[in-house]
PDB file of N, CA and C in Angstrom:
ATOM      1  N   MET A   1      -4.979   5.697   5.082  1.00 57.00           N
ATOM      2  CA  MET A   1      -3.553   6.022   4.899  1.00 57.00           C
ATOM      3  C   MET A   1      -2.790   6.432   6.115  1.00 57.00           C
ATOM      4  N   ALA A   2      -1.722   5.658   6.259  1.00 72.00           N
ATOM      5  CA  ALA A   2      -0.844   6.047   7.435  1.00 72.00           C
ATOM      6  C   ALA A   2       0.063   7.627   7.252  1.00 72.00           C
ATOM      7  N   GLY A   3      -0.010   8.062   8.035  1.00 87.00           N
ATOM      8  CA  GLY A   3       0.725   9.521   8.340  1.00 87.00           C
ATOM      9  C   GLY A   3       2.269   9.536   7.941  1.00 87.00           C
ATOM     10  N   ARG A   4       2.718  10.602   7.554  1.00 90.00           N
ATOM     11  CA  ARG A   4       4.141  10.473   6.833  1.00 90.00           C
ATOM     12  C   ARG A   4       5.019  10.457   8.137  1.00 90.00           C
ATOM     13  N   ASP A   5       4.683  11.004   9.059  1.00 92.00           N
ATOM     14  CA  ASP A   5       5.485  10.657  10.363  1.00 92.00           C
ATOM     15  C   ASP A   5       5.738   9.023  10.775  1.00 92.00           C
ATOM     16  N   TYR A   6       4.723   8.515  10.594  1.00 93.00           N
ATOM     17  CA  TYR A   6       4.483   6.962  11.178  1.00 93.00           C
ATOM     18  C   TYR A   6       5.532   6.067   9.858  1.00 93.00           C
ATOM     19  N   LEU A   7       4.801   6.573   8.794  1.00 93.00           N
ATOM     20  CA  LEU A   7       5.749   6.053   7.785  1.00 93.00           C
ATOM     21  C   LEU A   7       7.043   6.176   7.649  1.00 93.00           C
ATOM     22  N   ASN A   8       7.661   7.286   8.033  1.00 94.00           N
ATOM     23  CA  ASN A   8       9.305   7.417   8.335  1.00 94.00           C
ATOM     24  C   ASN A   8       9.706   6.823   9.570  1.00 94.00           C
ATOM     25  N   ARG A   9       9.037   6.663  10.469  1.00 95.00           N
ATOM     26  CA  ARG A   9       9.713   5.708  11.828  1.00 95.00           C
ATOM     27  C   ARG A   9       9.858   4.557  11.194  1.00 95.00           C
ATOM     28  N   GLN A  10       8.569   4.038  10.782  1.00 95.00           N
ATOM     29  CA  GLN A  10       8.853   2.374  10.300  1.00 95.00           C
ATOM     30  C   GLN A  10       9.910   2.308   9.341  1.00 95.00           C
ATOM     31  N   ALA A  11      10.119   3.152   8.359  1.00 96.00           N
ATOM     32  CA  ALA A  11      11.433   2.885   7.357  1.00 96.00           C
ATOM     33  C   ALA A  11      12.760   3.002   8.267  1.00 96.00           C
ATOM     34  N   ALA A  12      12.579   4.018   9.149  1.00 96.00           N
ATOM     35  CA  ALA A  12      13.918   3.938  10.044  1.00 96.00           C
ATOM     36  C   ALA A  12      14.261   2.629  10.812  1.00 96.00           C
ATOM     37  N   THR A  13      12.984   2.043  11.485  1.00 96.00           N
ATOM     38  CA  THR A  13      13.322   1.137  12.242  1.00 96.00           C
ATOM     39  C   THR A  13      13.737  -0.058  11.027  1.00 96.00           C
ATOM     40  N   LEU A  14      13.146  -0.359   9.931  1.00 97.00           N
ATOM     41  CA  LEU A  14      13.620  -1.255   9.047  1.00 97.00           C
ATOM     42  C   LEU A  14      15.087  -1.253   8.744  1.00 97.00           C
ATOM     43  N   LEU A  15      15.378  -0.191   8.732  1.00 97.00           N
ATOM     44  CA  LEU A  15      16.714   0.163   8.136  1.00 97.00           C
ATOM     45  C   LEU A  15      17.780  -0.158   9.425  1.00 97.00           C
ATOM     46  N   LYS A  16      17.245  -0.007  10.487  1.00 97.00           N
ATOM     47  CA  LYS A  16      18.188  -0.154  11.956  1.00 97.00           C
ATOM     48  C   LYS A  16      18.093  -1.758  11.793  1.00 97.00           C
ATOM     49  N   PHE A  17      16.990  -2.360  11.618  1.00 96.00           N
ATOM     50  CA  PHE A  17      17.180  -3.939  11.424  1.00 96.00           C
ATOM     51  C   PHE A  17      17.999  -4.474  10.488  1.00 96.00           C
ATOM     52  N   ALA A  18      18.141  -3.914   9.269  1.00 97.00           N
ATOM     53  CA  ALA A  18      18.701  -4.272   7.975  1.00 97.00           C
ATOM     54  C   ALA A  18      20.177  -3.932   8.569  1.00 97.00           C
ATOM     55  N   LYS A  19      20.711  -3.099   9.233  1.00 97.00           N
ATOM     56  CA  LYS A  19      22.110  -2.691   9.882  1.00 97.00           C
ATOM     57  C   LYS A  19      22.758  -4.016  10.620  1.00 97.00           C
ATOM     58  N   THR A  20      21.467  -4.638  11.491  1.00 97.00           N
ATOM     59  CA  THR A  20      22.028  -5.400  12.463  1.00 97.00           C
ATOM     60  C   THR A  20      22.106  -6.886  11.873  1.00 97.00           C
ATOM     61  N   THR A  21      21.186  -7.212  10.708  1.00 95.00           N
ATOM     62  CA  THR A  21      21.285  -8.718  10.358  1.00 95.00           C
ATOM     63  C   THR A  21      22.619  -9.080   9.504  1.00 95.00           C
ATOM     64  N   THR A  22      22.850 -10.353   9.690  1.00 96.00           N
ATOM     65  CA  THR A  22      24.159 -10.739   9.344  1.00 96.00           C
ATOM     66  C   THR A  22      23.622 -11.495   7.607  1.00 96.00           C
ATOM     67  N   ASP A  23      22.478 -11.643   7.387  1.00 96.00           N
ATOM     68  CA  ASP A  23      21.831 -12.214   6.150  1.00 96.00           C
ATOM     69  C   ASP A  23      21.684 -10.982   5.045  1.00 96.00           C
ATOM     70  N   PRO A  24      22.607 -11.193   4.218  1.00 96.00           N
ATOM     71  CA  PRO A  24      22.344  -9.913   3.157  1.00 96.00           C
ATOM     72  C   PRO A  24      21.130 -10.071   2.427  1.00 96.00           C
ATOM     73  N   MET A  25      20.365 -10.998   2.091  1.00 97.00           N
ATOM     74  CA  MET A  25      19.003 -11.224   1.589  1.00 97.00           C
ATOM     75  C   MET A  25      18.049 -10.399   2.572  1.00 97.00           C
ATOM     76  N   VAL A  26      18.144 -10.630   3.594  1.00 96.00           N
ATOM     77  CA  VAL A  26      17.245 -10.138   4.840  1.00 96.00           C
ATOM     78  C   VAL A  26      17.451  -8.738   4.716  1.00 96.00           C
ATOM     79  N   ALA A  27      18.635  -8.426   4.801  1.00 97.00           N
ATOM     80  CA  ALA A  27      19.072  -6.699   4.693  1.00 97.00           C
ATOM     81  C   ALA A  27      18.554  -6.010   3.472  1.00 97.00           C
ATOM     82  N   LEU A  28      18.582  -6.835   2.338  1.00 96.00           N
ATOM     83  CA  LEU A  28      18.041  -6.224   1.009  1.00 96.00           C
ATOM     84  C   LEU A  28      16.580  -5.945   1.103  1.00 96.00           C
ATOM     85  N   GLY A  29      15.897  -7.004   1.487  1.00 96.00           N
ATOM     86  CA  GLY A  29      14.589  -6.862   1.514  1.00 96.00           C
ATOM     87  C   GLY A  29      13.938  -5.789   2.563  1.00 96.00           C
ATOM     88  N   LEU A  30      14.713  -5.747   3.666  1.00 96.00           N
ATOM     89  CA  LEU A  30      14.357  -4.572   4.836  1.00 96.00           C
ATOM     90  C   LEU A  30      14.252  -3.199   4.127  1.00 96.00           C
ATOM     91  N   VAL A  31      15.797  -3.245   3.322  1.00 97.00           N
ATOM     92  CA  VAL A  31      16.209  -2.170   2.861  1.00 97.00           C
ATOM     93  C   VAL A  31      14.743  -1.371   1.532  1.00 97.00           C
ATOM     94  N   GLU A  32      14.730  -2.515   0.650  1.00 97.00           N
ATOM     95  CA  GLU A  32      13.585  -2.282  -0.339  1.00 97.00           C
ATOM     96  C   GLU A  32      12.269  -1.758   0.214  1.00 97.00           C
ATOM     97  N   LYS A  33      11.907  -2.414   1.475  1.00 97.00           N
ATOM     98  CA  LYS A  33      10.820  -2.459   2.108  1.00 97.00           C
ATOM     99  C   LYS A  33      10.777  -0.745   2.599  1.00 97.00           C
ATOM    100  N   ALA A  34      11.713  -0.184   3.398  1.00 97.00           N
ATOM    101  CA  ALA A  34      12.297   0.917   3.826  1.00 97.00           C
ATOM    102  C   ALA A  34      11.748   1.992   2.705  1.00 97.00           C
ATOM    103  N   ALA A  35      12.504   1.742   1.535  1.00 95.00           N
ATOM    104  CA  ALA A  35      12.402   2.610   0.379  1.00 95.00           C
ATOM    105  C   ALA A  35      11.027   2.773  -0.234  1.00 95.00           C
ATOM    106  N   ASP A  36      10.265   1.822  -0.133  1.00 95.00           N
ATOM    107  CA  ASP A  36       8.809   1.778  -0.324  1.00 95.00           C
ATOM    108  C   ASP A  36       8.055   2.606   0.747  1.00 95.00           C
ATOM    109  N   LEU A  37       8.484   2.611   1.926  1.00 94.00           N
ATOM    110  CA  LEU A  37       7.839   3.414   2.954  1.00 94.00           C
ATOM    111  C   LEU A  37       8.055   4.783   2.899  1.00 94.00           C
ATOM    112  N   LYS A  38       9.481   5.093   2.533  1.00 93.00           N
ATOM    113  CA  LYS A  38       9.608   6.319   2.225  1.00 93.00           C
ATOM    114  C   LYS A  38       8.733   7.035   1.058  1.00 93.00           C
ATOM    115  N   GLU A  39       8.711   6.161   0.238  1.00 93.00           N
ATOM    116  CA  GLU A  39       8.154   6.870  -1.253  1.00 93.00           C
ATOM    117  C   GLU A  39       6.607   7.219  -0.833  1.00 93.00           C
ATOM    118  N   GLN A  40       5.933   6.324  -0.169  1.00 91.00           N
ATOM    119  CA  GLN A  40       4.910   6.408   0.349  1.00 91.00           C
ATOM    120  C   GLN A  40       4.574   7.513   1.183  1.00 91.00           C
ATOM    121  N   ALA A  41       5.652   7.812   2.067  1.00 90.00           N
ATOM    122  CA  ALA A  41       5.365   9.055   2.898  1.00 90.00           C
ATOM    123  C   ALA A  41       5.621  10.479   2.017  1.00 90.00           C
ATOM    124  N   GLU A  42       6.621  10.710   1.003  1.00 89.00           N
ATOM    125  CA  GLU A  42       6.769  11.648   0.023  1.00 89.00           C
ATOM    126  C   GLU A  42       5.540  11.709  -0.773  1.00 89.00           C
ATOM    127  N   ASN A  43       5.081  10.836  -1.153  1.00 87.00           N
ATOM    128  CA  ASN A  43       3.926  10.755  -2.145  1.00 87.00           C
ATOM    129  C   ASN A  43       2.625  10.143  -1.920  1.00 87.00           C
ATOM    130  N   PRO A  44       1.828  10.687  -0.991  1.00 74.00           N
ATOM    131  CA  PRO A  44       0.760   9.791  -0.421  1.00 74.00           C
ATOM    132  C   PRO A  44      -0.361  10.087  -1.661  1.00 74.00           C
ATOM    133  N   LEU A  45      -1.150   8.887  -1.543  1.00 69.00           N
ATOM    134  CA  LEU A  45      -2.152   8.706  -2.598  1.00 69.00           C
ATOM    135  C   LEU A  45      -3.554   9.672  -2.247  1.00 69.00           C
ATOM    136  N   THR A  46      -4.132  10.160  -2.924  1.00 61.00           N
ATOM    137  CA  THR A  46      -5.198  11.025  -3.080  1.00 61.00           C
ATOM    138  C   THR A  46      -6.414  10.295  -2.264  1.00 61.00           C
ATOM    139  N   ASP A  47      -7.263  10.907  -1.441  1.00 55.00           N
ATOM    140  CA  ASP A  47      -8.114   9.981  -0.710  1.00 55.00           C
ATOM    141  C   ASP A  47      -9.333   9.733  -1.696  1.00 55.00           C
ATOM    142  N   ARG A  48      -9.732   8.547  -1.902  1.00 51.00           N
ATOM    143  CA  ARG A  48     -10.805   8.322  -2.831  1.00 51.00           C
ATOM    144  C   ARG A  48     -12.325   7.952  -2.160  1.00 51.00           C
ATOM    145  N   GLY A  49     -12.145   8.181  -0.596  1.00 57.00           N
ATOM    146  CA  GLY A  49     -13.152   8.121  -0.169  1.00 57.00           C
ATOM    147  C   GLY A  49     -13.536   6.666   0.168  1.00 57.00           C
ATOM    148  N   ASP A  50     -14.711   6.454   0.323  1.00 60.00           N
ATOM    149  CA  ASP A  50     -15.243   4.924   0.925  1.00 60.00           C
ATOM    150  C   ASP A  50     -15.714   4.239  -0.563  1.00 60.00           C
ATOM    151  N   GLU A  51     -15.626   4.776  -1.647  1.00 60.00           N
ATOM    152  CA  GLU A  51     -15.944   4.037  -2.741  1.00 60.00           C
ATOM    153  C   GLU A  51     -14.869   2.956  -3.145  1.00 60.00           C
ATOM    154  N   ALA A  52     -15.365   1.600  -3.805  1.00 62.00           N
ATOM    155  CA  ALA A  52     -14.565   0.810  -3.985  1.00 62.00           C
ATOM    156  C   ALA A  52     -13.779   0.941  -5.680  1.00 62.00           C
ATOM    157  N   PRO A  53     -12.687   0.491  -5.662  1.00 60.00           N
ATOM    158  CA  PRO A  53     -12.167   0.942  -7.032  1.00 60.00           C
ATOM    159  C   PRO A  53     -12.774   0.496  -8.185  1.00 60.00           C
ATOM    160  N   ASP A  54     -13.871  -0.533  -8.336  1.00 62.00           N
ATOM    161  CA  ASP A  54     -14.692  -0.979  -9.340  1.00 62.00           C
ATOM    162  C   ASP A  54     -15.890  -0.318  -9.387  1.00 62.00           C
ATOM    163  N   ALA A  55     -16.267   0.468  -8.126  1.00 58.00           N
ATOM    164  CA  ALA A  55     -17.814   1.044  -8.227  1.00 58.00           C
ATOM    165  C   ALA A  55     -17.864   2.078  -9.040  1.00 58.00           C
ATOM    166  N   ALA A  56     -17.056   2.726  -9.577  1.00 55.00           N
ATOM    167  CA  ALA A  56     -17.260   4.158 -10.357  1.00 55.00           C
ATOM    168  C   ALA A  56     -16.965   3.721 -11.915  1.00 55.00           C
ATOM    169  N   GLY A  57     -17.403   2.724 -12.264  1.00 56.00           N
ATOM    170  CA  GLY A  57     -17.646   2.374 -13.996  1.00 56.00           C
ATOM    171  C   GLY A  57     -19.050   2.525 -14.344  1.00 56.00           C
ATOM    172  N   ASP A  58     -19.649   1.878 -15.315  1.00 57.00           N
ATOM    173  CA  ASP A  58     -20.477   2.337 -16.250  1.00 57.00           C
ATOM    174  C   ASP A  58     -21.579   0.970 -15.266  1.00 57.00           C
ATOM    175  N   GLY A  59     -21.706   0.626 -14.332  1.00 57.00           N
ATOM    176  CA  GLY A  59     -22.725  -0.262 -13.762  1.00 57.00           C
ATOM    177  C   GLY A  59     -22.268  -1.712 -14.239  1.00 57.00           C
ATOM    178  N   SER A  60     -21.496  -2.009 -15.157  1.00 55.00           N
ATOM    179  CA  SER A  60     -21.249  -3.186 -15.214  1.00 55.00           C
ATOM    180  C   SER A  60     -20.088  -4.102 -14.677  1.00 55.00           C
ATOM    181  N   SER A  61     -19.862  -5.008 -14.399  1.00 50.00           N
ATOM    182  CA  SER A  61     -18.516  -5.565 -13.829  1.00 50.00           C
ATOM    183  C   SER A  61     -18.602  -7.126 -14.183  1.00 50.00           C
ATOM    184  N   PRO A  62     -17.274  -7.688 -14.237  1.00 54.00           N
ATOM    185  CA  PRO A  62     -17.222  -9.115 -14.846  1.00 54.00           C
ATOM    186  C   PRO A  62     -18.193  -9.935 -13.644  1.00 54.00           C
ATOM    187  N   ARG A  63     -18.396  -9.526 -12.612  1.00 52.00           N
ATOM    188  CA  ARG A  63     -19.373 -10.571 -11.428  1.00 52.00           C
ATOM    189  C   ARG A  63     -20.872 -10.374 -11.865  1.00 52.00           C
ATOM    190  N   THR A  64     -21.203  -9.197 -12.466  1.00 51.00           N
ATOM    191  CA  THR A  64     -22.614  -9.038 -12.617  1.00 51.00           C
ATOM    192  C   THR A  64     -23.082  -9.133 -14.287  1.00 51.00           C
ATOM    193  N   ALA A  65     -22.026  -9.229 -15.031  1.00 52.00           N
ATOM    194  CA  ALA A  65     -22.211  -8.971 -16.458  1.00 52.00           C
ATOM    195  C   ALA A  65     -23.195 -10.106 -16.889  1.00 52.00           C
ATOM    196  N   GLY A  66     -24.355  -9.756 -17.487  1.00 53.00           N
ATOM    197  CA  GLY A  66     -25.121 -11.129 -17.975  1.00 53.00           C
ATOM    198  C   GLY A  66     -26.337 -11.619 -16.783  1.00 53.00           C
ATOM    199  N   SER A  67     -26.206 -11.280 -15.837  1.00 50.00           N
ATOM    200  CA  SER A  67     -26.684 -11.753 -14.614  1.00 50.00           C
ATOM    201  C   SER A  67     -27.958 -10.872 -14.121  1.00 50.00           C
ATOM    202  N   GLN A  68     -28.221  -9.888 -14.996  1.00 54.00           N
ATOM    203  CA  GLN A  68     -29.280  -8.914 -14.410  1.00 54.00           C
ATOM    204  C   GLN A  68     -30.670  -9.188 -15.116  1.00 54.00           C
ATOM    205  N   ARG A  69     -31.770  -9.415 -14.359  1.00 52.00           N
ATOM    206  CA  ARG A  69     -33.035  -9.880 -14.787  1.00 52.00           C
ATOM    207  C   ARG A  69     -33.882  -8.820 -15.086  1.00 52.00           C
ATOM    208  N   THR A  70     -34.970  -8.966 -15.810  1.00 54.00           N
ATOM    209  CA  THR A  70     -35.836  -7.989 -16.365  1.00 54.00           C
ATOM    210  C   THR A  70     -37.165  -8.693 -15.256  1.00 54.00           C
ATOM    211  N   VAL A  71     -37.443  -7.787 -14.386  1.00 58.00           N
ATOM    212  CA  VAL A  71     -38.844  -8.479 -13.705  1.00 58.00           C
ATOM    213  C   VAL A  71     -40.117  -7.985 -14.404  1.00 58.00           C
ATOM    214  N   THR A  72     -40.931  -8.878 -14.543  1.00 54.00           N
ATOM    215  CA  THR A  72     -42.197  -8.794 -15.550  1.00 54.00           C
ATOM    216  C   THR A  72     -43.876  -8.652 -14.698  1.00 54.00           C
TER     217      THR A  72
END
């Protein structure tokens, strides 16, 4: 995850670009993205380590369900 200072600098850069553009839709997109970055800077996600999001389940996933074999 990027650090707070980095995210704040990126948001400030996007806001500078938003002020200079003449296209209101581009400016809106830049301002929205800057708001997202500011929110990420203020509320960082907790570190979940190296574990994939679906690895902490009961061992079954849609990809492996029904594909386990019994070796005899």
